[in-house]
């Protein structure tokens, strides 16, 4: 042990520790308070003693209960519980079909699960994100975070404006400690310590006979940024749900779309969305380009999948060209146009009994597998007359494969998604399509309940597989339908969600704040320099962190090494007493730290 710890000063500290007077214990409490408050986190309430709990304390009134409830709601423990409940609540929203996403899937689920559906409806599991219970968790978490952040922000600002506290009386009690003697003057040592700590970005000042410094404020700043970012994300998600709009549109090559409500095939919006705020733009699908892997184990995998469009922003803006790919939407005035699906639209021409063209159109069919085997319906609602001149309606069930294996080579399913050998299979009906009933009808399905079949020579349903250029003659000379060729269609999702940018910014800020709160350590360092009884300056350095870390003793050792260059270790006096053969038993009150000479181990901290 160095002379700094065997002289009068050390002996005085030992004698004072052994007395254990009331004044000494009070001083120790003050010293401990100087370093214990390194966080803005709220303190736990001190539990009442048995005497206090049995005392005649009046019962809490309404105000007392409100205060108690507010303290519980704004505690970090409750905030974490609410965040966990919010995560649990989102699980059924991911596993169960949602009305806000797809009404058809919800209806199919109800038809297939007649027992579970009433239970799910009772607990609003088909509308999780707008349910009462999910909204309650959401709002409580929002209030809890605000109630937690506001007081902590005030405390943190107060800490930033205040200076680091003065040095505790007994630095030897701190977890990282070192000491040495130097011939430099105490004032020079303190001045040098200010310079060393300032270069290491410590906030430092002289307090009495010591320099007090603090570092790591970004830890608490990171905590606050993380919680504020959570609030930003909650607000962004809420705004996105309330003000969003989302619709779908299927467009055949050569056709276009204008962003008006009547142009959508389906449209959904938030409860506060105003349809008048639809961004004015339009586009035309010039061409859809899709190429596929033609051989190997990945045969049929898309290689090129893009829609080439011409779009106009505003009512009379200039026409521009654009390409829409998967995950590369067209962005027009804050609205994003996504490419989500692709298929084929056979071009068919229908003629009546006199050979007059009744209808010529491209009819989109819906894919049912990855090779774009497609089904649908061809409907002729107006213009057709039978051989007797009577008006009637025609309907054809359609089944299309872009690459047919050929007769005698398996069932009629597509072998490849590219249109290498297209075949269209049709079956013919006549009568009422049911479109005049006033009820909504699926354009891709044919309701034959009020229709009669066209019969072939064997008295069976008239049907035929057609290649491009071939036709199906209706029975009794009632007309024909010709498969002219194929065009392609693309399905687009047009969405406007104003909170996406804020949500992304909040997520990035939350990650940065969490990283700062996890990897930055809040710590304080004190450097005391006083003249000893023999006229030689005694330097003490100690550090205290918010949590135990091996980096604190290392950092203290680096600071000590830097300070030694200005305040070098004084040579030992020949009159100094010899070191004892065995170390003295440390004081019980000072267990957990011991002074270390920097020449021996300047970076060593105390062992607990």
mmCIF file with all atom_site columns, C-alpha atoms in Angstrom, residues 516-602:
data_model
loop_
_atom_site.group_PDB
_atom_site.id
_atom_site.type_symbol
_atom_site.label_atom_id
_atom_site.label_alt_id
_atom_site.label_comp_id
_atom_site.label_asym_id
_atom_site.label_entity_id
_atom_site.label_seq_id
_atom_site.pdbx_PDB_ins_code
_atom_site.Cartn_x
_atom_site.Cartn_y
_atom_site.Cartn_z
_atom_site.occupancy
_atom_site.B_iso_or_equiv
_atom_site.pdbx_formal_charge
_atom_site.auth_seq_id
_atom_site.auth_comp_id
_atom_site.auth_asym_id
_atom_site.auth_atom_id
_atom_site.pdbx_PDB_model_num
ATOM 1  C CA . UNK A 1 516 ? -28.216 4.596  -26.817 1.00 0.00 ? 516 UNK A CA 1
ATOM 2  C CA . UNK A 1 517 ? -29.993 3.505  -23.634 1.00 0.00 ? 517 UNK A CA 1
ATOM 3  C CA . UNK A 1 518 ? -28.421 0.031  -23.813 1.00 0.00 ? 518 UNK A CA 1
ATOM 4  C CA . UNK A 1 519 ? -24.842 0.807  -24.794 1.00 0.00 ? 519 UNK A CA 1
ATOM 5  C CA . UNK A 1 520 ? -24.148 4.207  -23.205 1.00 0.00 ? 520 UNK A CA 1
ATOM 6  C CA . UNK A 1 521 ? -23.286 4.199  -19.512 1.00 0.00 ? 521 UNK A CA 1
ATOM 7  C CA . UNK A 1 522 ? -24.026 7.151  -17.267 1.00 0.00 ? 522 UNK A CA 1
ATOM 8  C CA . UNK A 1 523 ? -21.035 7.666  -14.924 1.00 0.00 ? 523 UNK A CA 1
ATOM 9  C CA . UNK A 1 524 ? -19.442 10.211 -12.629 1.00 0.00 ? 524 UNK A CA 1
ATOM 10 C CA . UNK A 1 525 ? -15.790 10.764 -11.810 1.00 0.00 ? 525 UNK A CA 1
ATOM 11 C CA . UNK A 1 526 ? -14.241 12.722 -8.950  1.00 0.00 ? 526 UNK A CA 1
ATOM 12 C CA . UNK A 1 527 ? -10.619 13.833 -8.622  1.00 0.00 ? 527 UNK A CA 1
ATOM 13 C CA . UNK A 1 528 ? -9.587  15.095 -5.177  1.00 0.00 ? 528 UNK A CA 1
ATOM 14 C CA . UNK A 1 529 ? -6.195  16.742 -4.621  1.00 0.00 ? 529 UNK A CA 1
ATOM 15 C CA . UNK A 1 530 ? -5.223  17.820 -1.066  1.00 0.00 ? 530 UNK A CA 1
ATOM 16 C CA . UNK A 1 531 ? -1.945  18.484 0.635   1.00 0.00 ? 531 UNK A CA 1
ATOM 17 C CA . UNK A 1 532 ? -0.972  15.778 3.090   1.00 0.00 ? 532 UNK A CA 1
ATOM 18 C CA . UNK A 1 533 ? 0.567   16.240 6.528   1.00 0.00 ? 533 UNK A CA 1
ATOM 19 C CA . UNK A 1 534 ? 4.070   15.813 5.096   1.00 0.00 ? 534 UNK A CA 1
ATOM 20 C CA . UNK A 1 535 ? 3.482   18.525 2.470   1.00 0.00 ? 535 UNK A CA 1
ATOM 21 C CA . UNK A 1 536 ? 3.087   16.103 -0.463  1.00 0.00 ? 536 UNK A CA 1
ATOM 22 C CA . UNK A 1 537 ? -0.156  16.291 -2.504  1.00 0.00 ? 537 UNK A CA 1
ATOM 23 C CA . UNK A 1 538 ? -2.439  13.252 -2.226  1.00 0.00 ? 538 UNK A CA 1
ATOM 24 C CA . UNK A 1 539 ? -4.502  12.587 -5.363  1.00 0.00 ? 539 UNK A CA 1
ATOM 25 C CA . UNK A 1 540 ? -7.617  10.420 -5.225  1.00 0.00 ? 540 UNK A CA 1
ATOM 26 C CA . UNK A 1 541 ? -9.720  9.387  -8.224  1.00 0.00 ? 541 UNK A CA 1
ATOM 27 C CA . UNK A 1 542 ? -12.981 7.483  -8.039  1.00 0.00 ? 542 UNK A CA 1
ATOM 28 C CA . UNK A 1 543 ? -15.803 6.623  -10.435 1.00 0.00 ? 543 UNK A CA 1
ATOM 29 C CA . UNK A 1 544 ? -19.410 5.623  -10.076 1.00 0.00 ? 544 UNK A CA 1
ATOM 30 C CA . UNK A 1 545 ? -21.671 4.215  -12.793 1.00 0.00 ? 545 UNK A CA 1
ATOM 31 C CA . UNK A 1 546 ? -25.396 3.699  -12.925 1.00 0.00 ? 546 UNK A CA 1
ATOM 32 C CA . UNK A 1 547 ? -24.775 -0.034 -13.272 1.00 0.00 ? 547 UNK A CA 1
ATOM 33 C CA . UNK A 1 548 ? -21.833 -2.316 -12.766 1.00 0.00 ? 548 UNK A CA 1
ATOM 34 C CA . UNK A 1 549 ? -19.511 -2.348 -15.762 1.00 0.00 ? 549 UNK A CA 1
ATOM 35 C CA . UNK A 1 550 ? -15.944 -3.477 -16.381 1.00 0.00 ? 550 UNK A CA 1
ATOM 36 C CA . UNK A 1 551 ? -15.440 -0.400 -18.551 1.00 0.00 ? 551 UNK A CA 1
ATOM 37 C CA . UNK A 1 552 ? -15.643 2.010  -15.621 1.00 0.00 ? 552 UNK A CA 1
ATOM 38 C CA . UNK A 1 553 ? -12.400 0.867  -13.922 1.00 0.00 ? 553 UNK A CA 1
ATOM 39 C CA . UNK A 1 554 ? -10.706 0.774  -17.338 1.00 0.00 ? 554 UNK A CA 1
ATOM 40 C CA . UNK A 1 555 ? -11.824 4.309  -18.101 1.00 0.00 ? 555 UNK A CA 1
ATOM 41 C CA . UNK A 1 556 ? -10.719 5.477  -14.661 1.00 0.00 ? 556 UNK A CA 1
ATOM 42 C CA . UNK A 1 557 ? -7.316  3.891  -15.266 1.00 0.00 ? 557 UNK A CA 1
ATOM 43 C CA . UNK A 1 558 ? -6.999  5.718  -18.605 1.00 0.00 ? 558 UNK A CA 1
ATOM 44 C CA . UNK A 1 559 ? -7.887  9.017  -16.938 1.00 0.00 ? 559 UNK A CA 1
ATOM 45 C CA . UNK A 1 560 ? -5.377  8.366  -14.177 1.00 0.00 ? 560 UNK A CA 1
ATOM 46 C CA . UNK A 1 561 ? -2.647  7.552  -16.702 1.00 0.00 ? 561 UNK A CA 1
ATOM 47 C CA . UNK A 1 562 ? -3.388  10.805 -18.558 1.00 0.00 ? 562 UNK A CA 1
ATOM 48 C CA . UNK A 1 563 ? -3.341  12.835 -15.341 1.00 0.00 ? 563 UNK A CA 1
ATOM 49 C CA . UNK A 1 564 ? -0.059  11.247 -14.151 1.00 0.00 ? 564 UNK A CA 1
ATOM 50 C CA . UNK A 1 565 ? 1.741   12.921 -17.047 1.00 0.00 ? 565 UNK A CA 1
ATOM 51 C CA . UNK A 1 566 ? 1.004   16.277 -15.369 1.00 0.00 ? 566 UNK A CA 1
ATOM 52 C CA . UNK A 1 567 ? 1.025   15.083 -11.756 1.00 0.00 ? 567 UNK A CA 1
ATOM 53 C CA . UNK A 1 568 ? 3.640   12.304 -11.697 1.00 0.00 ? 568 UNK A CA 1
ATOM 54 C CA . UNK A 1 569 ? 3.970   9.897  -8.820  1.00 0.00 ? 569 UNK A CA 1
ATOM 55 C CA . UNK A 1 570 ? 6.229   11.287 -6.104  1.00 0.00 ? 570 UNK A CA 1
ATOM 56 C CA . UNK A 1 571 ? 9.243   9.131  -5.160  1.00 0.00 ? 571 UNK A CA 1
ATOM 57 C CA . UNK A 1 572 ? 8.881   7.314  -1.879  1.00 0.00 ? 572 UNK A CA 1
ATOM 58 C CA . UNK A 1 573 ? 10.616  8.943  1.094   1.00 0.00 ? 573 UNK A CA 1
ATOM 59 C CA . UNK A 1 574 ? 13.471  6.885  2.660   1.00 0.00 ? 574 UNK A CA 1
ATOM 60 C CA . UNK A 1 575 ? 11.918  7.617  6.045   1.00 0.00 ? 575 UNK A CA 1
ATOM 61 C CA . UNK A 1 576 ? 8.679   5.914  5.057   1.00 0.00 ? 576 UNK A CA 1
ATOM 62 C CA . UNK A 1 577 ? 7.754   2.887  7.137   1.00 0.00 ? 577 UNK A CA 1
ATOM 63 C CA . UNK A 1 578 ? 8.284   -0.504 5.520   1.00 0.00 ? 578 UNK A CA 1
ATOM 64 C CA . UNK A 1 579 ? 5.281   -2.272 4.017   1.00 0.00 ? 579 UNK A CA 1
ATOM 65 C CA . UNK A 1 580 ? 3.877   -4.999 6.284   1.00 0.00 ? 580 UNK A CA 1
ATOM 66 C CA . UNK A 1 581 ? 4.535   -8.584 5.319   1.00 0.00 ? 581 UNK A CA 1
ATOM 67 C CA . UNK A 1 582 ? 0.820   -9.365 5.306   1.00 0.00 ? 582 UNK A CA 1
ATOM 68 C CA . UNK A 1 583 ? -1.949  -6.967 4.395   1.00 0.00 ? 583 UNK A CA 1
ATOM 69 C CA . UNK A 1 584 ? -3.977  -5.543 7.201   1.00 0.00 ? 584 UNK A CA 1
ATOM 70 C CA . UNK A 1 585 ? -7.548  -6.682 7.540   1.00 0.00 ? 585 UNK A CA 1
ATOM 71 C CA . UNK A 1 586 ? -9.698  -4.063 5.781   1.00 0.00 ? 586 UNK A CA 1
ATOM 72 C CA . UNK A 1 587 ? -12.257 -2.120 7.681   1.00 0.00 ? 587 UNK A CA 1
ATOM 73 C CA . UNK A 1 588 ? -15.636 -3.830 7.517   1.00 0.00 ? 588 UNK A CA 1
ATOM 74 C CA . UNK A 1 589 ? -17.277 -0.544 6.582   1.00 0.00 ? 589 UNK A CA 1
ATOM 75 C CA . UNK A 1 590 ? -14.905 -0.171 3.612   1.00 0.00 ? 590 UNK A CA 1
ATOM 76 C CA . UNK A 1 591 ? -15.162 -3.667 2.229   1.00 0.00 ? 591 UNK A CA 1
ATOM 77 C CA . UNK A 1 592 ? -15.693 -3.587 -1.480  1.00 0.00 ? 592 UNK A CA 1
ATOM 78 C CA . UNK A 1 593 ? -12.929 -1.119 -2.414  1.00 0.00 ? 593 UNK A CA 1
ATOM 79 C CA . UNK A 1 594 ? -9.262  -0.549 -1.677  1.00 0.00 ? 594 UNK A CA 1
ATOM 80 C CA . UNK A 1 595 ? -6.826  2.171  -2.715  1.00 0.00 ? 595 UNK A CA 1
ATOM 81 C CA . UNK A 1 596 ? -4.424  1.111  -5.439  1.00 0.00 ? 596 UNK A CA 1
ATOM 82 C CA . UNK A 1 597 ? -1.120  2.708  -6.353  1.00 0.00 ? 597 UNK A CA 1
ATOM 83 C CA . UNK A 1 598 ? -1.160  3.567  -10.085 1.00 0.00 ? 598 UNK A CA 1
ATOM 84 C CA . UNK A 1 599 ? 2.295   2.086  -10.543 1.00 0.00 ? 599 UNK A CA 1
ATOM 85 C CA . UNK A 1 600 ? 0.870   -1.221 -9.383  1.00 0.00 ? 600 UNK A CA 1
ATOM 86 C CA . UNK A 1 601 ? -2.411  -1.306 -11.326 1.00 0.00 ? 601 UNK A CA 1
ATOM 87 C CA . UNK A 1 602 ? -3.769  2.090  -12.346 1.00 0.00 ? 602 UNK A CA 1
#
